[in-house]
XYZ file of C-alpha atoms in Angstrom:
762
model
C 113.500 94.647 126.549
C 112.949 96.837 123.501
C 109.607 98.461 122.913
C 108.847 95.934 120.166
C 109.635 93.025 122.501
C 107.343 94.536 125.105
C 104.582 94.656 122.515
C 104.882 90.964 121.830
C 104.685 90.066 125.525
C 101.485 92.088 125.876
C 99.457 89.415 124.049
C 98.572 87.672 127.287
C 96.648 90.752 128.357
C 93.936 90.021 125.798
C 92.378 87.644 128.284
C 90.555 90.793 129.305
C 88.306 90.253 126.293
C 87.320 86.640 126.899
C 83.711 87.764 126.869
C 83.988 88.182 123.098
C 84.039 84.465 122.294
C 85.189 83.147 118.910
C 83.185 81.403 116.232
C 84.191 79.224 113.310
C 85.709 80.878 110.265
C 82.504 81.267 108.298
C 82.102 84.051 105.758
C 79.247 85.757 107.593
C 78.953 84.449 111.134
C 75.958 85.721 113.149
C 76.572 88.083 115.988
C 76.152 87.916 119.732
C 73.375 90.195 120.955
C 74.982 92.653 123.353
C 73.537 96.111 122.823
C 73.870 99.668 124.022
C 71.751 102.747 123.498
C 72.589 104.819 120.448
C 73.256 108.562 120.701
C 70.464 111.017 120.070
C 71.933 112.047 116.729
C 72.126 108.504 115.393
C 69.767 107.517 112.553
C 66.390 106.224 113.706
C 66.918 102.793 112.197
C 70.092 102.260 114.245
C 68.960 102.108 117.853
C 71.449 99.504 119.094
C 75.068 98.624 118.715
C 75.830 94.938 118.285
C 78.915 93.261 119.654
C 79.792 90.876 116.852
C 81.498 87.552 117.463
C 84.664 87.666 115.333
C 85.695 84.629 113.319
C 88.916 82.859 114.182
C 91.549 83.261 111.461
C 94.441 80.785 111.538
C 97.244 82.550 109.694
C 98.963 81.400 106.533
C 102.766 81.385 106.587
C 103.829 83.704 103.790
C 106.861 81.524 103.074
C 104.484 78.754 101.937
C 103.022 80.825 99.092
C 104.473 80.088 95.644
C 106.317 83.034 94.096
C 106.504 84.322 90.544
C 103.556 82.298 89.303
C 101.119 84.972 88.106
C 101.697 87.995 85.901
C 101.582 91.423 87.477
C 98.358 93.255 86.556
C 99.082 96.407 84.553
C 96.951 99.300 83.366
C 98.398 100.351 80.013
C 95.488 100.764 77.596
C 92.947 100.499 80.434
C 93.388 103.785 82.284
C 90.376 106.025 82.847
C 90.333 109.358 81.021
C 90.282 112.078 83.671
C 89.251 114.771 81.183
C 85.740 113.299 81.289
C 83.500 112.906 84.370
C 84.518 109.899 86.465
C 82.303 107.877 88.798
C 83.961 105.933 91.605
C 81.988 103.421 93.657
C 83.384 101.873 96.848
C 82.324 98.227 97.102
C 83.228 94.903 98.662
C 84.332 92.279 96.132
C 86.683 89.334 95.665
C 90.002 89.281 93.824
C 92.639 86.535 93.641
C 95.667 88.089 95.356
C 97.468 84.776 95.823
C 98.255 82.293 93.017
C 95.159 80.931 91.292
C 96.044 77.354 92.266
C 95.790 78.272 95.931
C 92.148 79.345 95.658
C 91.238 76.322 93.544
C 91.738 74.097 96.589
C 89.395 76.118 98.820
C 85.639 75.736 99.367
C 83.142 78.404 98.395
C 83.099 81.328 98.838
C 86.860 81.508 99.378
C 87.660 79.898 96.020
C 86.545 83.111 94.305
C 89.417 85.057 95.825
C 90.267 87.403 98.662
C 87.535 89.700 99.935
C 88.519 93.350 99.466
C 87.087 96.833 99.514
C 87.922 98.727 96.372
C 87.070 101.430 93.886
C 84.990 100.594 90.810
C 85.445 103.274 88.133
C 82.779 104.192 85.573
C 80.758 101.066 86.206
C 83.614 98.665 85.494
C 84.661 95.895 87.851
C 86.402 96.992 91.062
C 90.025 96.134 91.682
C 92.911 96.656 94.074
C 94.547 98.876 93.192
C 91.814 100.717 91.357
C 92.041 101.350 87.644
C 94.420 104.272 87.182
C 92.980 107.711 86.444
C 94.938 109.583 83.786
C 94.457 113.348 84.094
C 95.736 116.169 81.910
C 97.490 119.224 83.290
C 95.154 122.255 83.498
C 92.100 120.167 82.569
C 89.885 119.572 85.629
C 88.881 116.077 86.634
C 85.443 115.803 88.230
C 84.873 112.638 90.269
C 81.637 111.517 91.911
C 82.374 109.177 94.813
C 79.728 106.767 96.116
C 80.082 104.697 99.271
C 78.397 101.338 98.620
C 80.120 99.440 101.418
C 76.976 97.685 102.602
C 75.050 94.472 102.034
C 71.533 94.712 100.643
C 70.162 92.582 103.500
C 71.811 94.693 106.178
C 74.203 91.906 107.216
C 77.734 92.956 108.135
C 80.250 93.000 105.322
C 82.737 90.151 105.254
C 85.668 92.418 106.084
C 83.793 94.371 108.757
C 84.000 91.240 110.899
C 87.730 90.804 110.416
C 89.367 94.220 110.053
C 88.330 95.650 113.365
C 87.554 99.253 114.290
C 88.948 100.252 117.673
C 86.205 102.258 119.372
C 88.636 103.723 121.933
C 90.541 105.987 119.531
C 89.296 109.213 117.961
C 87.500 107.973 114.868
C 84.591 108.854 112.572
C 82.061 107.153 114.904
C 78.957 107.286 112.610
C 76.587 105.906 115.270
C 78.167 107.805 118.168
C 79.023 104.658 120.141
C 82.424 105.982 121.191
C 81.006 109.352 122.247
C 78.030 107.904 124.100
C 79.953 105.305 126.043
C 83.044 107.331 126.894
C 85.322 104.878 125.111
C 88.267 107.311 125.103
C 88.367 107.591 128.893
C 90.687 105.817 131.319
C 90.122 102.076 131.899
C 88.254 99.989 132.793
C 86.556 100.187 129.420
C 82.775 99.838 129.195
C 81.705 96.600 127.561
C 80.285 98.482 124.565
C 83.765 99.805 123.831
C 85.038 96.274 123.222
C 82.504 95.774 120.427
C 83.155 95.349 116.752
C 81.464 98.350 115.199
C 78.110 97.669 113.576
C 78.180 101.016 111.769
C 78.559 101.000 107.982
C 82.149 101.833 107.032
C 82.767 105.586 106.830
C 85.031 106.604 103.962
C 86.374 109.703 102.242
C 88.845 109.818 99.312
C 92.038 111.860 99.309
C 94.094 112.645 96.204
C 97.537 112.318 97.728
C 99.790 115.098 96.450
C 96.946 116.909 94.710
C 96.733 120.697 94.798
C 92.995 121.096 95.434
C 90.467 123.183 97.317
C 90.074 121.878 100.878
C 86.423 121.001 100.145
C 87.776 118.244 97.876
C 90.938 117.294 99.758
C 89.485 114.359 101.667
C 89.792 115.987 105.076
C 89.491 113.175 107.686
C 86.244 114.582 109.099
C 84.663 114.797 105.619
C 83.710 111.100 105.680
C 80.351 109.716 104.590
C 78.550 106.374 104.837
C 76.442 104.551 102.208
C 73.628 106.660 100.844
C 75.148 109.675 102.619
C 73.111 108.500 105.613
C 75.738 109.796 108.021
C 78.247 112.502 107.234
C 81.233 113.835 109.099
C 81.264 117.361 110.539
C 83.515 118.595 107.706
C 81.564 116.970 104.855
C 80.960 119.307 101.891
C 80.183 117.092 98.899
C 80.870 113.672 97.429
C 81.536 115.289 94.032
C 85.189 116.321 93.882
C 86.879 118.697 91.455
C 90.611 118.274 90.852
C 92.035 121.230 88.846
C 95.291 119.431 87.886
C 97.228 122.724 87.840
C 100.501 121.050 88.798
C 103.487 119.343 87.260
C 103.055 116.041 85.469
C 103.611 113.379 88.100
C 102.506 110.218 89.900
C 99.838 110.811 92.528
C 97.603 108.276 94.202
C 94.140 108.337 95.746
C 93.195 106.469 98.874
C 90.811 106.551 101.780
C 91.334 109.158 104.505
C 88.457 108.749 107.004
C 89.241 109.714 110.582
C 90.552 106.830 112.662
C 89.916 104.060 110.106
C 92.433 104.848 107.363
C 94.616 101.892 108.341
C 91.662 99.538 107.832
C 90.160 101.053 104.704
C 93.441 101.302 102.795
C 94.516 97.854 103.969
C 91.197 96.526 102.663
C 92.016 97.919 99.207
C 90.748 101.504 98.874
C 93.683 102.835 96.854
C 94.575 103.610 93.250
C 97.100 105.528 91.135
C 96.430 108.926 89.533
C 98.719 110.169 86.761
C 98.949 113.825 85.751
C 100.109 114.259 82.135
C 101.235 117.389 80.335
C 102.084 118.300 76.748
C 105.582 116.833 77.068
C 105.032 113.813 79.306
C 101.967 112.599 77.437
C 102.218 108.877 78.051
C 102.038 108.293 74.313
C 104.724 106.792 72.118
C 106.826 109.513 70.554
C 106.307 111.938 73.464
C 108.600 114.964 73.458
C 110.732 113.660 76.332
C 111.081 110.249 74.674
C 110.106 108.537 77.910
C 109.050 104.881 77.613
C 105.295 104.749 77.032
C 102.428 102.433 76.198
C 103.198 98.867 77.296
C 106.647 100.042 78.404
C 105.269 102.204 81.221
C 103.752 100.604 84.319
C 102.556 101.953 87.646
C 103.392 99.476 90.423
C 101.744 99.806 93.834
C 103.737 97.821 96.392
C 102.042 96.789 99.652
C 102.627 94.103 102.264
C 99.713 91.996 103.474
C 99.034 88.982 105.677
C 96.568 86.180 104.946
C 94.715 83.410 106.751
C 94.558 79.796 105.606
C 91.500 80.586 103.472
C 93.400 83.223 101.512
C 91.620 86.099 103.272
C 93.184 89.263 104.620
C 94.379 88.986 108.188
C 94.689 92.190 110.206
C 95.999 91.482 113.727
C 93.998 93.437 116.259
C 93.930 91.491 119.513
C 90.850 89.463 118.632
C 90.367 86.441 120.890
C 91.430 83.194 119.279
C 93.745 84.892 116.783
C 97.478 85.350 116.956
C 99.271 88.606 117.711
C 100.524 89.291 114.192
C 104.079 89.829 113.066
C 104.698 92.934 115.154
C 103.033 91.958 118.386
C 99.640 92.370 119.967
C 98.013 95.631 121.030
C 100.544 97.009 123.528
C 97.986 98.580 125.873
C 94.762 96.573 125.519
C 93.273 98.164 128.633
C 93.289 101.489 126.699
C 93.102 100.371 123.056
C 91.968 96.749 122.751
C 92.465 96.470 118.959
C 94.923 99.199 117.869
C 98.468 98.112 117.036
C 101.258 100.677 116.489
C 102.297 99.373 113.066
C 101.034 96.665 110.738
C 103.581 94.455 108.979
C 102.638 91.565 106.713
C 104.679 88.627 105.444
C 103.445 88.710 101.835
C 104.577 91.354 99.355
C 102.019 92.313 96.743
C 102.414 94.402 93.600
C 99.234 95.747 92.003
C 97.261 93.415 94.235
C 99.114 90.215 93.299
C 101.516 88.352 95.574
C 105.093 88.135 94.244
C 104.148 88.529 90.576
C 106.290 88.368 87.464
C 106.513 90.942 84.676
C 107.580 89.655 81.256
C 109.591 92.300 79.421
C 111.474 92.937 76.199
C 115.205 93.711 76.173
C 114.626 97.467 76.263
C 113.990 100.379 78.647
C 110.894 100.457 80.855
C 109.417 103.280 82.900
C 108.184 102.037 86.276
C 106.215 104.246 88.647
C 106.521 102.829 92.160
C 104.038 103.719 94.904
C 104.538 102.428 98.442
C 100.966 101.650 99.486
C 101.889 99.795 102.698
C 100.488 100.690 106.098
C 103.885 100.968 107.774
C 106.565 99.085 105.828
C 109.443 101.013 104.278
C 110.943 99.373 101.198
C 114.450 99.542 99.708
C 114.369 97.790 96.339
C 117.175 96.660 94.023
C 117.388 94.159 91.165
C 119.416 90.966 91.453
C 119.972 88.116 89.018
C 117.700 85.135 89.593
C 118.733 81.528 89.202
C 115.894 79.003 89.089
C 113.571 81.523 90.730
C 115.987 82.271 93.540
C 117.928 85.533 93.961
C 121.701 85.487 93.699
C 124.212 88.111 94.895
C 124.824 89.193 91.291
C 123.388 92.695 90.704
C 120.800 93.183 87.991
C 120.205 96.230 85.803
C 120.674 99.659 87.337
C 117.610 101.578 88.461
C 117.628 105.242 87.420
C 115.210 107.564 89.173
C 113.710 110.275 86.983
C 110.949 111.618 89.244
C 109.669 111.800 92.797
C 106.407 112.702 94.527
C 105.807 115.984 92.711
C 107.196 115.377 89.234
C 110.367 114.914 87.217
C 113.824 115.538 88.644
C 116.156 117.931 86.850
C 118.323 114.975 85.806
C 118.218 111.202 86.235
C 120.131 109.647 89.123
C 121.527 106.133 89.457
C 120.092 104.836 92.727
C 123.029 102.508 93.265
C 124.971 105.552 94.440
C 122.669 106.478 97.337
C 123.749 105.923 100.948
C 120.821 103.492 101.161
C 120.871 102.248 97.567
C 117.892 101.401 95.437
C 114.304 102.615 95.508
C 114.000 103.605 99.170
C 110.396 104.551 99.890
C 108.434 105.176 103.049
C 104.684 104.581 102.943
C 103.041 106.986 100.436
C 106.291 108.047 98.730
C 106.615 107.548 94.973
C 109.559 106.977 92.658
C 109.424 107.310 88.876
C 112.266 105.173 87.487
C 113.733 103.748 84.284
C 115.237 100.271 84.103
C 117.148 99.259 80.987
C 116.846 95.557 80.151
C 118.703 96.012 76.830
C 121.123 93.197 76.167
C 119.745 91.215 79.116
C 118.179 87.791 79.272
C 116.828 85.602 82.026
C 115.162 86.786 85.218
C 115.824 89.432 87.840
C 114.258 89.640 91.286
C 113.388 92.981 92.825
C 114.699 92.534 96.343
C 113.671 94.552 99.381
C 116.603 95.175 101.681
C 118.868 93.138 99.445
C 121.977 94.423 101.162
C 120.698 92.800 104.313
C 119.527 89.635 102.592
C 122.794 89.159 100.719
C 125.138 90.475 103.399
C 123.890 90.274 107.012
C 126.690 92.602 108.130
C 124.928 95.469 106.355
C 121.642 95.090 108.218
C 122.417 98.202 110.205
C 121.313 100.251 107.228
C 117.767 99.404 108.237
C 117.887 101.144 111.605
C 115.473 103.841 110.394
C 112.805 101.292 109.538
C 109.852 101.462 111.939
C 110.100 97.780 112.836
C 113.811 97.966 113.504
C 114.059 94.576 111.783
C 115.470 93.730 108.346
C 113.148 92.128 105.796
C 113.012 88.336 105.695
C 114.866 87.263 102.515
C 112.358 84.433 101.997
C 109.258 86.630 102.196
C 109.281 90.409 102.573
C 112.833 90.546 101.216
C 111.466 89.756 97.733
C 108.961 91.905 95.843
C 108.543 90.780 92.210
C 110.382 89.268 89.251
C 111.188 90.671 85.821
C 111.789 88.074 83.114
C 113.340 89.145 79.819
C 111.676 86.657 77.479
C 109.717 88.810 75.027
C 111.147 89.616 71.573
C 112.181 93.218 71.025
C 109.548 95.085 69.005
C 111.322 97.706 66.917
C 114.330 99.724 67.993
C 114.402 101.351 71.417
C 114.925 105.085 70.876
C 113.574 106.141 74.275
C 115.287 108.424 76.792
C 118.539 106.896 78.012
C 119.170 107.965 81.620
C 122.735 106.637 81.500
C 123.750 108.889 78.615
C 126.353 111.487 79.642
C 124.694 114.809 80.443
C 121.176 113.409 80.235
C 118.627 115.882 81.576
C 114.874 115.866 82.106
C 114.302 119.570 82.687
C 115.836 122.771 81.416
C 116.888 121.575 77.978
C 115.364 122.393 74.612
C 111.808 121.054 74.452
C 111.906 120.014 78.123
C 110.049 121.451 81.136
C 111.800 124.224 83.096
C 114.147 123.320 85.918
C 112.671 122.921 89.379
C 112.136 126.166 91.263
C 114.849 126.024 93.934
C 113.109 126.979 97.144
C 116.325 126.361 99.076
C 117.690 129.512 97.420
C 114.743 131.619 98.557
C 115.987 135.042 99.669
C 113.147 135.442 102.160
C 111.802 132.968 104.686
C 108.581 134.412 106.041
C 108.043 131.992 108.937
C 110.376 129.562 110.688
C 108.717 126.755 112.659
C 110.287 124.181 114.975
C 107.970 121.239 115.669
C 108.419 117.909 117.438
C 107.200 114.342 117.016
C 106.578 112.578 120.310
C 105.210 109.228 121.405
C 103.054 108.751 124.497
C 104.098 105.517 126.156
C 101.739 103.215 128.021
C 102.597 100.243 130.207
C 103.238 97.943 127.244
C 104.370 100.340 124.545
C 103.033 103.286 122.556
C 99.584 104.507 123.499
C 99.376 107.285 120.907
C 101.698 109.362 118.716
C 101.507 113.149 118.499
C 102.585 116.018 116.264
C 103.950 118.854 118.393
C 102.329 117.135 121.391
C 98.902 118.126 120.052
C 95.931 115.885 119.402
C 93.781 115.927 116.275
C 91.168 118.178 117.879
C 93.682 120.775 119.082
C 92.098 120.536 122.535
C 93.901 119.875 125.790
C 92.600 117.325 128.236
C 90.265 118.802 130.859
C 92.084 120.932 133.403
C 88.909 121.070 135.456
C 86.816 117.885 135.841
C 83.704 117.873 133.625
C 84.654 121.220 132.087
C 84.699 121.905 128.374
C 88.152 121.030 126.961
C 90.188 124.108 126.129
C 92.011 124.642 122.823
C 95.770 124.998 122.773
C 96.426 128.749 123.125
C 96.804 130.440 119.762
C 95.005 127.723 117.813
C 92.348 128.665 115.267
C 89.092 126.666 114.915
C 88.249 125.454 111.429
C 84.504 125.722 112.023
C 84.130 121.950 111.847
C 85.173 120.883 115.335
C 88.974 121.012 115.269
C 91.515 123.772 115.906
C 94.781 124.377 114.028
C 98.054 125.769 115.357
C 99.883 125.741 112.002
C 98.211 128.537 110.015
C 100.479 129.737 107.175
C 99.675 132.698 104.983
C 98.931 131.959 101.353
C 101.941 132.876 99.221
C 104.332 132.641 102.158
C 107.595 130.687 102.206
C 108.235 128.740 105.405
C 110.941 126.515 106.830
C 109.760 123.706 109.061
C 112.297 121.945 111.256
C 110.844 118.712 112.608
C 112.621 117.063 115.547
C 111.778 113.378 115.848
C 111.948 112.470 119.550
C 110.633 108.931 118.960
C 112.432 105.715 118.062
C 110.577 105.309 114.755
C 111.049 106.871 111.357
C 107.901 108.784 110.366
C 106.888 109.662 106.785
C 105.416 113.133 107.203
C 102.908 114.213 104.558
C 101.770 117.827 104.117
C 98.623 118.349 102.071
C 98.064 120.880 99.261
C 101.699 121.701 98.473
C 104.915 120.170 97.250
C 107.991 121.100 99.307
C 111.753 120.516 99.228
C 114.121 118.830 101.647
C 116.925 121.077 102.915
C 118.854 118.572 105.051
C 118.791 116.305 108.080
C 120.902 116.634 111.214
C 121.441 114.120 114.012
C 120.456 115.067 117.542
C 122.834 114.505 120.448
C 121.955 111.442 122.497
C 122.463 111.335 126.251
C 124.845 109.091 128.135
C 122.200 106.384 128.428
C 122.182 106.083 124.636
C 118.404 106.238 124.630
C 116.753 109.671 124.695
C 118.207 112.810 123.189
C 119.564 115.550 125.463
C 116.946 117.814 123.934
C 114.125 115.549 125.143
C 115.182 115.878 128.770
C 115.283 119.668 128.615
C 112.052 119.793 126.604
C 110.258 117.721 129.255
C 111.626 120.027 131.953
C 110.006 123.026 130.238
C 106.424 121.877 130.963
C 104.688 123.924 133.669
C 102.871 121.176 135.529
C 99.183 121.078 136.388
C 96.172 118.798 136.542
C 94.848 117.382 133.289
C 92.271 114.642 132.777
C 92.305 113.935 136.497
C 96.085 113.480 136.658
C 98.464 115.903 138.373
C 101.823 116.580 136.724
C 104.689 118.151 138.640
C 106.495 121.068 136.982
C 109.137 119.772 134.606
C 107.105 116.697 133.677
C 105.898 115.896 130.170
C 102.135 116.457 129.844
C 100.705 114.378 126.940
C 98.437 116.343 124.630
C 99.205 119.672 126.302
C 100.672 121.106 123.152
C 104.176 122.567 123.148
C 105.553 123.599 126.546
C 105.771 127.333 125.687
C 103.521 129.781 123.838
C 103.277 128.705 120.204
C 103.448 132.165 118.644
C 106.391 133.515 120.683
C 109.668 132.991 118.778
C 112.336 131.007 120.620
C 116.080 131.651 120.660
C 116.308 130.420 117.051
C 113.566 132.841 116.012
C 111.207 129.933 115.424
C 107.579 129.652 116.434
C 106.040 126.377 117.548
C 106.300 126.699 121.328
C 109.389 124.512 121.692
C 112.904 124.984 122.998
C 115.277 126.161 120.271
C 116.870 123.247 118.393
C 120.087 125.071 117.512
C 123.466 124.831 119.162
C 125.998 122.156 119.968
C 124.059 121.028 123.047
C 121.251 119.446 121.049
C 122.698 118.869 117.569
C 125.767 116.876 116.548
C 126.681 118.900 113.471
C 126.352 115.743 111.369
C 124.307 117.288 108.559
C 123.163 115.177 105.604
C 122.059 116.999 102.437
C 119.321 115.453 100.310
C 120.293 112.663 97.968
C 119.648 113.440 94.309
C 116.539 111.245 94.484
C 115.108 113.478 97.239
C 116.183 116.809 95.733
C 113.008 117.348 93.729
C 109.432 118.107 94.738
C 108.187 116.108 97.727
C 104.897 115.853 99.567
C 106.002 113.055 101.928
C 109.398 112.959 103.629
C 111.153 110.480 105.919
C 111.752 112.057 109.324
C 114.351 109.809 110.904
C 114.506 109.082 114.641
C 116.559 111.322 116.928
C 117.212 113.807 114.172
C 115.969 117.129 112.834
C 114.561 117.166 109.299
C 114.380 120.566 107.594
C 112.042 121.306 104.708
C 111.228 124.515 102.861
C 107.742 125.041 101.503
C 105.899 127.714 99.639
C 102.144 128.036 99.732
C 101.947 128.642 96.011
C 101.912 126.485 92.872
C 105.103 124.680 91.868
C 105.476 126.635 88.639
C 105.662 130.129 90.165
C 109.209 131.500 89.710
C 111.317 132.224 92.752
C 110.564 135.705 94.088
C 107.270 136.047 92.208
C 105.031 135.434 95.190
C 104.588 137.038 98.583
C 102.552 136.498 101.753
C 98.929 137.348 101.080
C 99.171 136.760 97.333
C 97.205 133.754 96.067
C 98.398 132.226 92.802
C 96.496 128.952 92.994
C 93.641 128.549 90.514
C 91.301 128.355 93.533
C 91.205 130.105 96.898
C 92.761 127.803 99.530
C 91.833 130.353 102.221
C 88.117 130.080 101.430
C 85.833 128.794 104.189
C 86.134 125.037 104.235
C 87.465 122.222 106.382
C 91.111 123.158 105.772
C 94.103 120.937 105.164
C 96.151 118.533 107.282
C 99.687 117.351 107.907
C 100.311 113.934 109.371
C 102.400 110.800 109.624
C 101.707 108.367 106.781
C 102.248 105.266 108.853
C 98.521 104.618 108.722
C 98.386 103.086 112.181
C 99.955 106.285 113.562
C 97.733 108.773 111.754
C 94.705 106.844 112.989
C 95.772 107.399 116.596
C 96.330 111.157 116.846
C 99.374 111.676 114.590
C 97.320 114.007 112.404
C 96.856 117.782 112.692
C 94.779 120.278 110.716
C 96.236 123.439 109.273
C 94.471 126.475 107.840
C 95.685 128.886 105.218
C 95.008 132.532 105.945
C 94.845 135.462 103.537
């Protein structure tokens, strides 16, 4: 059986948790009184931890939800001005995500909409996604974040009883329940570790793609609870300063608290953040002639699952509930509620299921953000007939920008190897669609090649699920209907015009600094992605075989865990092995030894993709040849009470060799050299035009090496005008602070160890 099949069969193992009996699906069911002592550092008013009885949530079949009923919410004319102080409050609220008629048939309180956690800006009503912040290049944005995720009477929040915290993974742990009860040890798990956390939700915002001081980067240990009652070890302030010294682009802000990102973002803590400059102003008549005003829309795409009361359903192995679309927790004896990836059967855009956007016959600028936990999307337009997609292609989609700003020239996405807007979680695509001369409706399909032609489903092999989207549910995203009269002539930028450019021309921004042409690479790193398998499937996922803390498991029982040799502590409880020098240019080669594609996100900087190269697979067709030799390089030893023979993979040991000693390729990282015909096929794929610009998140495909070049300097610095030790940021990223991180942006992965700190040095 495949790993995914094994996951699904693991559901029977949840009988282990029969002690946590189910209750009826009431909005605020009372809790069973099973308590444990709180740690000494817990607040005085929290002396016990309650095991809550979770409600049963019968699931709603996504195929039963009516499509293309409600308009897509948009933010033109409503965006918040980032040049003025911004207040952001995190609250629980209700919002109709499904069609209004669905809620009308439900009893109170469900008839008011789906319970969510979201950001309320400047005292206005909260929403998912949050109201967009519109910042101006070189003008700082100061944001005060307040965590108000609590009920006045102290009762648990609605979603706290349904979107479950797994106490057995490394998480924020505000009340210290995981630390006190040893919930991260080998099974059998103490009863307290099977509890639903009674702690108020910890949260910390991260401006994804923002070039900011680490104090304001949303480091996972910088979390805080309501009233700042509990704070993470890396907390500095809840007032953040974003300098906006970067190219005009589409960023987004979302929660980043250690070990609960998958829950907090799923609950709705996300919003779009636009950086404008003097050319890309967002106003009609802007110098680049880009569509603006009502003809520009940011569109956050995210899959979700719902119960029969229209409430969010997050499968987590709760008794009485089903296993979810991707199986139950694969190793419930270790992690009773953590699942490797969440996939829903309802596609939402700007918080509305399968919405429609009514447009004029003209060009529109659409800024797509993939806000899903784990789902990759590949979106194309097809002609609709009576609300149903047909094989007839719709208007072309031209990409004009990526994560870090505009491309040098527009590119027609129909020409990509995987055509359309192909985005991993957290990636963005700035596109133009021309509806001129069109009428009728067009459906934005996800995986349309698969939906329209089953023989092409193989194109979806890189997707984490390994399964193509369902053409009746996740295979459709939204509809565009050309039924509005054209207002005036459309004189906006035409991406299809011969020789059309976005950079480098008269009155346009300069061309992208080509880091691939850098004459000097200061450091070459070779790093690996590896999955630790349990009896039923993945138990955790690691970057360079290193856990978040940078500590190895105990070599001596009851001894203090030792850091991976060569790692540097950040002063806040974790140690970093990747410690670039400010101003340096580095090449990172990342070998993906797992069966999943991983979107890797590196904080602070924008980087560039060099290429990808397939790894040679062994005769069994499963693991790469490299993996076998890499495993054989481990020295053996006793860790966490287990003895490993030499030549056996040791989870969490770090790389098998000394990190700082260059290998045969001259690369640091502690791994066997990647180069040579033994490990690589020679099948090298250069970046598609859509990936050739600035990136902060990149798809690292399974059984391949992905190469990126990065410079720890602002985007605008000309090639050759920086050097190691020279800081050209408007702030000092080497200053004492919590540091930065790099991680997988499958939220379920980053929550379970696929996250590492890095520190910049002078």
